[in-house]
Amino acid sequence: MRLTENPEYLAQLRAIKGLAFLSGKRLLITGAAGMLGSCLVDAVMLWNREHSQPCQIAAVGRSGKKLAERFQDYLGDSCFQYIQQDVCQPLKGFPEQADYIIHAASNADPANMAKYPVDTLLANVMGTDNLLQYGLSHRMKRFLFVSSGEVYGQPNWKEDSFTEASCGPLDLFNPRSCYPEGKRAAEVLCQSYASQYGADVVMVRPCHLFGPTMSRRDSRAAAEFLWSAAEGRELVLKSDGRKERSHCYVVDAAAALLLVLAQGGAGEAYNIADRRYQMTIGDFARKAAEAGGCKAVFAVPQERAASHSAPARQVLDSGKLEALGWKPGEDGGAIGRTVKLLREAGT
């Protein structure tokens, strides 16, 4: 069963409220075939089909093949188009107007960051510059940049969690810093466009996301654990599992993005994290293994892989987003739900 046909997934998307501001508007999403971008497209397309004034969606990605495969259900819909485009290159074939732009294009899995550090950094810096220039010349109402909780760097020992005002050091000699430094630079670029050109920009900083829109090739720990659980295989931890992380289910993260796009304060940044999934990597693996009916084993390497992020604790304070009105799904069973949906998508 394809994910976009799964009644449970559709019910989760249908629970996202407050999309009326998109009526009759055009929304451009980069990184549209990714975990978060594809969930956003699914949510808005479902809303479109149930309302009389739909939103026009332009889904942008580097691979036309991936876009066509992921969004095969929407290809005949007059409200949907996909655009094959590397946002670091001159933009071609974009619509004459884009009311809202969500920039979510970037390598986000550690293996690709390690293999393509230049591409990772430039997608955030040059890509953001290209898209802001396009938006300002094509009647853009608001630009939302998808940043990352990794921008906070190494936590101060006095900090219990990162608020949006936190800023810790990053290792500039490590190519792995291409991702957080690229996100930091892009955030400053957004603020600079707001100051110099009057652009309306907002930013979100997601934590470690998970959900049924994860690619099978995603090398992030949560994705590897959940895919192993869904396939009934042993979950292999490549560390001691003691690092503590904030996590969030992807549908709840998509709801947060749409809320910030609609109601976030201009120039503001918002952490995205579900307090119920603040846990160590080891605990996340054990919960995934329990949901999949398998076991978790440790295979700690002698040396830390270049793709691993350094901070031992990445906990985000989501109070600012919650004050805006965001509330994640009610039951707190997203890990088990993800395993179930991944299994059903494979049947």
CSV table of C-alpha atoms in Angstrom, one decimal:
chain,number,residue,atom,x,y,z
A,1,MET,CA,0.0,0.0,0.0
A,2,ARG,CA,1.4,3.4,-0.9
A,3,LEU,CA,1.8,5.8,2.0
A,4,THR,CA,-0.5,8.4,0.3
A,5,GLU,CA,-3.3,5.7,0.2
A,6,ASN,CA,-2.9,4.7,3.9
A,7,PRO,CA,-6.0,5.8,5.9
A,8,GLU,CA,-4.0,6.2,9.1
A,9,TYR,CA,-1.4,8.5,7.5
A,10,LEU,CA,-4.2,10.5,5.8
A,11,ALA,CA,-6.0,10.9,9.1
A,12,GLN,CA,-2.8,12.3,10.6
A,13,LEU,CA,-2.5,14.8,7.8
A,14,ARG,CA,-6.1,15.7,8.0
A,15,ALA,CA,-5.6,16.7,11.7
A,16,ILE,CA,-3.3,19.5,10.6
A,17,LYS,CA,-5.4,22.7,11.0
A,18,GLY,CA,-5.1,26.3,10.0
A,19,LEU,CA,-4.3,26.0,6.3
A,20,ALA,CA,-7.0,28.4,5.1
A,21,PHE,CA,-4.3,31.1,4.6
A,22,LEU,CA,-3.1,29.1,1.6
A,23,SER,CA,-6.4,29.4,-0.2
A,24,GLY,CA,-5.8,30.6,-3.8
A,25,LYS,CA,-2.1,31.1,-3.1
A,26,ARG,CA,1.0,29.5,-4.6
A,27,LEU,CA,3.4,27.6,-2.3
A,28,LEU,CA,6.9,26.7,-3.5
A,29,ILE,CA,8.7,24.0,-1.5
A,30,THR,CA,12.4,23.0,-2.1
A,31,GLY,CA,13.7,19.7,-0.9
A,32,ALA,CA,10.2,18.5,-1.8
A,33,ALA,CA,11.1,14.8,-2.1
A,34,GLY,CA,12.8,14.8,1.3
A,35,MET,CA,11.3,13.5,4.6
A,36,LEU,CA,9.8,16.8,5.7
A,37,GLY,CA,9.2,18.3,2.3
A,38,SER,CA,7.2,15.4,1.0
A,39,CYS,CA,5.1,15.3,4.2
A,40,LEU,CA,4.3,19.0,3.6
A,41,VAL,CA,3.3,18.4,0.0
A,42,ASP,CA,1.0,15.5,1.1
A,43,ALA,CA,-0.6,17.6,3.8
A,44,VAL,CA,-1.4,20.5,1.5
A,45,MET,CA,-2.6,18.3,-1.4
A,46,LEU,CA,-5.0,16.5,0.9
A,47,TRP,CA,-6.3,19.9,2.2
A,48,ASN,CA,-6.7,21.0,-1.5
A,49,ARG,CA,-8.9,18.0,-2.3
A,50,GLU,CA,-11.2,18.8,0.5
A,51,HIS,CA,-11.6,22.6,0.0
A,52,SER,CA,-12.9,24.7,-2.9
A,53,GLN,CA,-10.1,27.2,-3.2
A,54,PRO,CA,-7.0,25.1,-3.4
A,55,CYS,CA,-3.3,26.1,-3.1
A,56,GLN,CA,-1.1,25.8,-6.1
A,57,ILE,CA,2.0,23.8,-5.2
A,58,ALA,CA,5.4,23.8,-6.9
A,59,ALA,CA,7.5,21.0,-5.6
A,60,VAL,CA,11.3,21.5,-6.3
A,61,GLY,CA,14.0,18.9,-6.1
A,62,ARG,CA,17.3,17.9,-7.8
A,63,SER,CA,16.0,14.6,-9.1
A,64,GLY,CA,13.1,14.7,-11.5
A,65,LYS,CA,12.8,10.9,-11.2
A,66,LYS,CA,12.5,11.0,-7.4
A,67,LEU,CA,9.9,13.8,-7.6
A,68,ALA,CA,7.8,11.9,-10.2
A,69,GLU,CA,8.0,8.6,-8.2
A,70,ARG,CA,7.2,10.2,-4.9
A,71,PHE,CA,4.3,12.4,-6.1
A,72,GLN,CA,2.9,10.0,-8.7
A,73,ASP,CA,-0.6,10.4,-7.2
A,74,TYR,CA,-0.6,14.2,-7.9
A,75,LEU,CA,0.8,14.3,-11.4
A,76,GLY,CA,-2.5,14.8,-13.1
A,77,ASP,CA,-3.7,17.4,-10.6
A,78,SER,CA,-3.9,21.0,-11.9
A,79,CYS,CA,-2.8,22.3,-8.6
A,80,PHE,CA,0.5,20.5,-8.6
A,81,GLN,CA,3.7,20.8,-10.5
A,82,TYR,CA,7.2,19.5,-9.9
A,83,ILE,CA,10.4,21.3,-10.9
A,84,GLN,CA,13.7,19.6,-11.3
A,85,GLN,CA,16.2,22.2,-10.1
A,86,ASP,CA,19.5,22.4,-8.1
A,87,VAL,CA,18.8,25.6,-6.1
A,88,CYS,CA,22.5,26.5,-6.2
A,89,GLN,CA,22.2,26.9,-10.0
A,90,PRO,CA,20.4,29.7,-11.9
A,91,LEU,CA,16.7,29.1,-11.4
A,92,LYS,CA,14.7,28.0,-14.4
A,93,GLY,CA,11.1,27.1,-15.1
A,94,PHE,CA,9.8,28.6,-11.8
A,95,PRO,CA,6.3,30.1,-11.6
A,96,GLU,CA,5.7,33.8,-12.3
A,97,GLN,CA,4.5,34.3,-8.7
A,98,ALA,CA,5.2,32.5,-5.4
A,99,ASP,CA,3.3,33.7,-2.4
A,100,TYR,CA,5.1,31.5,0.0
A,101,ILE,CA,8.5,29.8,-0.2
A,102,ILE,CA,9.6,27.0,2.1
A,103,HIS,CA,13.3,26.3,1.6
A,104,ALA,CA,14.0,22.8,2.9
A,105,ALA,CA,16.6,21.7,0.4
A,106,SER,CA,19.8,20.4,1.9
A,107,ASN,CA,21.7,17.1,2.5
A,108,ALA,CA,20.4,16.2,6.0
A,109,ASP,CA,21.7,12.6,6.4
A,110,PRO,CA,25.2,12.2,7.8
A,111,ALA,CA,26.5,10.0,5.0
A,112,ASN,CA,25.8,12.6,2.4
A,113,MET,CA,27.1,15.4,4.5
A,114,ALA,CA,30.4,13.5,4.8
A,115,LYS,CA,30.5,12.7,1.1
A,116,TYR,CA,29.3,16.1,-0.2
A,117,PRO,CA,30.3,18.8,2.3
A,118,VAL,CA,30.6,21.5,-0.3
A,119,ASP,CA,27.2,20.7,-1.8
A,120,THR,CA,25.7,20.6,1.7
A,121,LEU,CA,27.0,24.1,2.6
A,122,LEU,CA,26.2,25.7,-0.7
A,123,ALA,CA,22.6,24.4,-0.8
A,124,ASN,CA,22.0,26.4,2.4
A,125,VAL,CA,23.9,29.5,1.5
A,126,MET,CA,23.8,29.9,-2.3
A,127,GLY,CA,20.4,28.2,-2.5
A,128,THR,CA,18.9,30.5,0.1
A,129,ASP,CA,20.3,33.6,-1.8
A,130,ASN,CA,18.9,32.4,-5.1
A,131,LEU,CA,15.5,31.7,-3.6
A,132,LEU,CA,15.3,35.0,-1.7
A,133,GLN,CA,16.2,36.9,-4.9
A,134,TYR,CA,13.6,35.0,-6.8
A,135,GLY,CA,11.0,35.6,-4.1
A,136,LEU,CA,11.5,39.3,-3.9
A,137,SER,CA,11.1,39.7,-7.7
A,138,HIS,CA,8.1,37.4,-7.8
A,139,ARG,CA,5.7,38.9,-5.2
A,140,MET,CA,6.7,36.7,-2.3
A,141,LYS,CA,4.7,37.3,0.8
A,142,ARG,CA,6.9,35.2,3.2
A,143,PHE,CA,10.0,33.1,3.1
A,144,LEU,CA,10.4,30.2,5.6
A,145,PHE,CA,13.9,28.8,6.0
A,146,VAL,CA,14.2,25.3,7.4
A,147,SER,CA,17.3,25.5,9.6
A,148,SER,CA,18.3,22.9,12.2
A,149,GLY,CA,18.9,22.3,15.9
A,150,GLU,CA,22.5,21.7,15.0
A,151,VAL,CA,23.1,25.4,14.7
A,152,TYR,CA,23.4,25.5,18.5
A,153,GLY,CA,26.7,23.7,18.4
A,154,GLN,CA,28.3,22.4,21.6
A,155,PRO,CA,26.1,23.2,24.7
A,156,ASN,CA,27.3,25.1,27.6
A,157,TRP,CA,27.5,22.9,30.6
A,158,LYS,CA,25.1,25.2,32.4
A,159,GLU,CA,22.4,24.8,29.8
A,160,ASP,CA,19.6,22.3,30.3
A,161,SER,CA,18.2,22.8,26.8
A,162,PHE,CA,18.7,25.1,23.8
A,163,THR,CA,16.4,28.1,23.5
A,164,GLU,CA,16.3,30.1,20.3
A,165,ALA,CA,18.9,32.6,21.8
A,166,SER,CA,21.5,29.9,22.5
A,167,CYS,CA,24.7,29.8,20.5
A,168,GLY,CA,27.5,27.4,21.2
A,169,PRO,CA,30.9,26.7,19.5
A,170,LEU,CA,31.4,24.6,16.3
A,171,ASP,CA,34.5,22.9,15.2
A,172,LEU,CA,35.6,24.8,12.1
A,173,PHE,CA,38.3,22.3,11.3
A,174,ASN,CA,35.8,19.5,10.8
A,175,PRO,CA,34.1,19.3,7.3
A,176,ARG,CA,31.1,17.8,9.2
A,177,SER,CA,30.4,21.4,10.3
A,178,CYS,CA,29.4,22.2,6.7
A,179,TYR,CA,25.8,21.5,7.8
A,180,PRO,CA,25.4,23.6,11.0
A,181,GLU,CA,27.6,26.4,9.7
A,182,GLY,CA,25.7,26.4,6.4
A,183,LYS,CA,22.4,26.7,8.4
A,184,ARG,CA,23.8,29.5,10.5
A,185,ALA,CA,25.0,31.4,7.5
A,186,ALA,CA,21.7,31.0,5.8
A,187,GLU,CA,19.8,32.3,8.8
A,188,VAL,CA,22.0,35.4,8.9
A,189,LEU,CA,21.4,35.8,5.2
A,190,CYS,CA,17.7,35.7,5.8
A,191,GLN,CA,18.0,38.4,8.5
A,192,SER,CA,20.2,40.4,6.1
A,193,TYR,CA,17.6,40.3,3.4
A,194,ALA,CA,15.0,41.4,5.9
A,195,SER,CA,17.1,44.3,7.0
A,196,GLN,CA,18.4,45.5,3.6
A,197,TYR,CA,15.4,44.6,1.3
A,198,GLY,CA,12.5,44.3,3.6
A,199,ALA,CA,11.9,40.5,3.0
A,200,ASP,CA,9.5,38.8,5.4
A,201,VAL,CA,11.4,35.8,6.7
A,202,VAL,CA,10.9,33.2,9.4
A,203,MET,CA,13.0,30.3,10.4
A,204,VAL,CA,12.4,26.9,12.1
A,205,ARG,CA,15.0,24.7,13.8
A,206,PRO,CA,13.8,21.1,13.8
A,207,CYS,CA,15.4,18.5,16.1
A,208,HIS,CA,15.9,14.9,15.0
A,209,LEU,CA,12.8,14.0,12.9
A,210,PHE,CA,11.3,10.6,12.1
A,211,GLY,CA,8.3,9.2,10.4
A,212,PRO,CA,7.0,7.2,7.5
A,213,THR,CA,8.3,9.6,4.8
A,214,MET,CA,11.9,8.7,5.7
A,215,SER,CA,13.9,7.4,2.7
A,216,ARG,CA,15.2,3.8,2.9
A,217,ARG,CA,18.7,5.3,2.1
A,218,ASP,CA,18.6,7.7,5.0
A,219,SER,CA,21.7,7.1,7.2
A,220,ARG,CA,20.4,9.0,10.3
A,221,ALA,CA,20.2,6.9,13.4
A,222,ALA,CA,16.5,7.2,13.9
A,223,ALA,CA,15.8,6.2,10.2
A,224,GLU,CA,18.1,3.2,10.4
A,225,PHE,CA,16.5,2.0,13.6
A,226,LEU,CA,13.0,2.4,12.4
A,227,TRP,CA,13.6,0.8,9.0
A,228,SER,CA,15.4,-2.2,10.7
A,229,ALA,CA,12.4,-2.5,13.1
A,230,ALA,CA,9.9,-2.4,10.3
A,231,GLU,CA,11.9,-5.1,8.4
A,232,GLY,CA,12.2,-7.3,11.6
A,233,ARG,CA,16.0,-7.0,11.7
A,234,GLU,CA,18.4,-6.4,14.5
A,235,LEU,CA,18.9,-2.7,15.3
A,236,VAL,CA,22.6,-2.0,15.3
A,237,LEU,CA,23.8,1.0,17.4
A,238,LYS,CA,27.2,2.4,16.2
A,239,SER,CA,27.8,4.3,19.4
A,240,ASP,CA,27.3,3.7,23.2
A,241,GLY,CA,23.8,5.2,22.8
A,242,ARG,CA,24.2,7.7,25.6
A,243,LYS,CA,23.8,10.9,23.5
A,244,GLU,CA,20.6,12.6,24.4
A,245,ARG,CA,18.4,14.1,21.6
A,246,SER,CA,15.1,15.8,21.0
A,247,HIS,CA,13.0,14.0,18.5
A,248,CYS,CA,9.7,14.9,16.7
A,249,TYR,CA,7.3,13.0,14.5
A,250,VAL,CA,7.4,14.3,10.9
A,251,VAL,CA,3.6,15.1,10.6
A,252,ASP,CA,3.8,17.2,13.8
A,253,ALA,CA,6.9,18.9,12.4
A,254,ALA,CA,5.0,19.7,9.1
A,255,ALA,CA,2.2,21.1,11.2
A,256,ALA,CA,4.7,23.3,13.0
A,257,LEU,CA,6.1,24.6,9.7
A,258,LEU,CA,2.7,25.6,8.4
A,259,LEU,CA,1.8,27.3,11.7
A,260,VAL,CA,5.0,29.3,11.6
A,261,LEU,CA,4.5,30.2,8.0
A,262,ALA,CA,1.1,31.5,8.8
A,263,GLN,CA,1.5,33.1,12.2
A,264,GLY,CA,5.2,33.3,13.1
A,265,GLY,CA,6.8,36.6,14.0
A,266,ALA,CA,8.8,38.2,11.1
A,267,GLY,CA,12.5,37.5,11.6
A,268,GLU,CA,11.9,35.0,14.4
A,269,ALA,CA,13.2,31.4,14.7
A,270,TYR,CA,11.3,28.6,16.3
A,271,ASN,CA,12.6,25.3,17.7
A,272,ILE,CA,10.6,22.2,16.8
A,273,ALA,CA,10.8,19.3,19.3
A,274,ASP,CA,8.3,17.0,21.0
A,275,ARG,CA,9.1,16.8,24.8
A,276,ARG,CA,7.8,13.2,24.9
A,277,TYR,CA,10.6,12.0,22.6
A,278,GLN,CA,13.5,13.6,24.5
A,279,MET,CA,15.6,10.6,25.0
A,280,THR,CA,19.0,9.0,24.5
A,281,ILE,CA,19.9,7.3,21.2
A,282,GLY,CA,19.9,4.0,23.0
A,283,ASP,CA,16.4,4.5,24.5
A,284,PHE,CA,15.1,5.4,21.0
A,285,ALA,CA,16.6,2.3,19.6
A,286,ARG,CA,15.1,0.1,22.3
A,287,LYS,CA,11.6,1.6,21.7
A,288,ALA,CA,11.9,1.0,18.0
A,289,ALA,CA,13.1,-2.6,18.6
A,290,GLU,CA,10.2,-3.2,20.9
A,291,ALA,CA,7.7,-1.8,18.3
A,292,GLY,CA,9.3,-4.1,15.6
A,293,GLY,CA,9.5,-7.2,17.8
A,294,CYS,CA,13.3,-7.4,17.4
A,295,LYS,CA,16.3,-6.5,19.5
A,296,ALA,CA,18.9,-3.8,19.6
A,297,VAL,CA,22.6,-4.6,19.7
A,298,PHE,CA,25.7,-2.4,20.2
A,299,ALA,CA,28.6,-2.3,17.7
A,300,VAL,CA,30.7,0.5,19.0
A,301,PRO,CA,33.4,1.5,16.5
A,302,GLN,CA,37.0,2.1,17.7
A,303,GLU,CA,37.0,5.6,16.0
A,304,ARG,CA,34.2,8.1,15.7
A,305,ALA,CA,33.0,8.3,12.1
A,306,ALA,CA,33.5,11.6,10.3
A,307,SER,CA,29.7,11.8,9.7
A,308,HIS,CA,28.8,11.7,13.4
A,309,SER,CA,27.8,15.0,15.1
A,310,ALA,CA,29.9,15.9,18.1
A,311,PRO,CA,27.5,17.3,20.8
A,312,ALA,CA,26.7,14.8,23.5
A,313,ARG,CA,23.4,16.5,24.2
A,314,GLN,CA,21.0,18.2,21.7
A,315,VAL,CA,17.9,19.1,23.5
A,316,LEU,CA,15.7,21.9,22.2
A,317,ASP,CA,13.3,24.0,24.2
A,318,SER,CA,10.0,24.1,22.2
A,319,GLY,CA,8.3,26.6,24.5
A,320,LYS,CA,8.3,29.5,21.9
A,321,LEU,CA,6.6,27.3,19.3
A,322,GLU,CA,4.1,26.0,21.9
A,323,ALA,CA,3.2,29.6,22.8
A,324,LEU,CA,2.3,30.2,19.2
A,325,GLY,CA,-0.3,27.4,19.5
A,326,TRP,CA,1.6,24.3,18.4
A,327,LYS,CA,0.7,21.0,20.0
A,328,PRO,CA,1.9,17.7,18.7
A,329,GLY,CA,-0.3,14.6,18.3
A,330,GLU,CA,-2.1,13.4,21.3
A,331,ASP,CA,-1.2,9.7,22.0
A,332,GLY,CA,2.6,9.8,22.1
A,333,GLY,CA,2.8,6.5,20.1
A,334,ALA,CA,4.7,7.8,17.0
A,335,ILE,CA,7.6,5.4,17.1
A,336,GLY,CA,5.3,2.4,17.0
A,337,ARG,CA,3.1,4.1,14.4
A,338,THR,CA,6.1,4.8,12.2
A,339,VAL,CA,7.1,1.1,12.3
A,340,LYS,CA,3.5,0.1,11.4
A,341,LEU,CA,3.3,2.5,8.5
A,342,LEU,CA,6.7,1.6,7.1
A,343,ARG,CA,5.6,-2.1,7.1
A,344,GLU,CA,2.3,-1.4,5.4
A,345,ALA,CA,4.1,0.7,2.8
A,346,GLY,CA,6.2,-2.3,1.9
A,347,THR,CA,3.1,-4.5,1.3
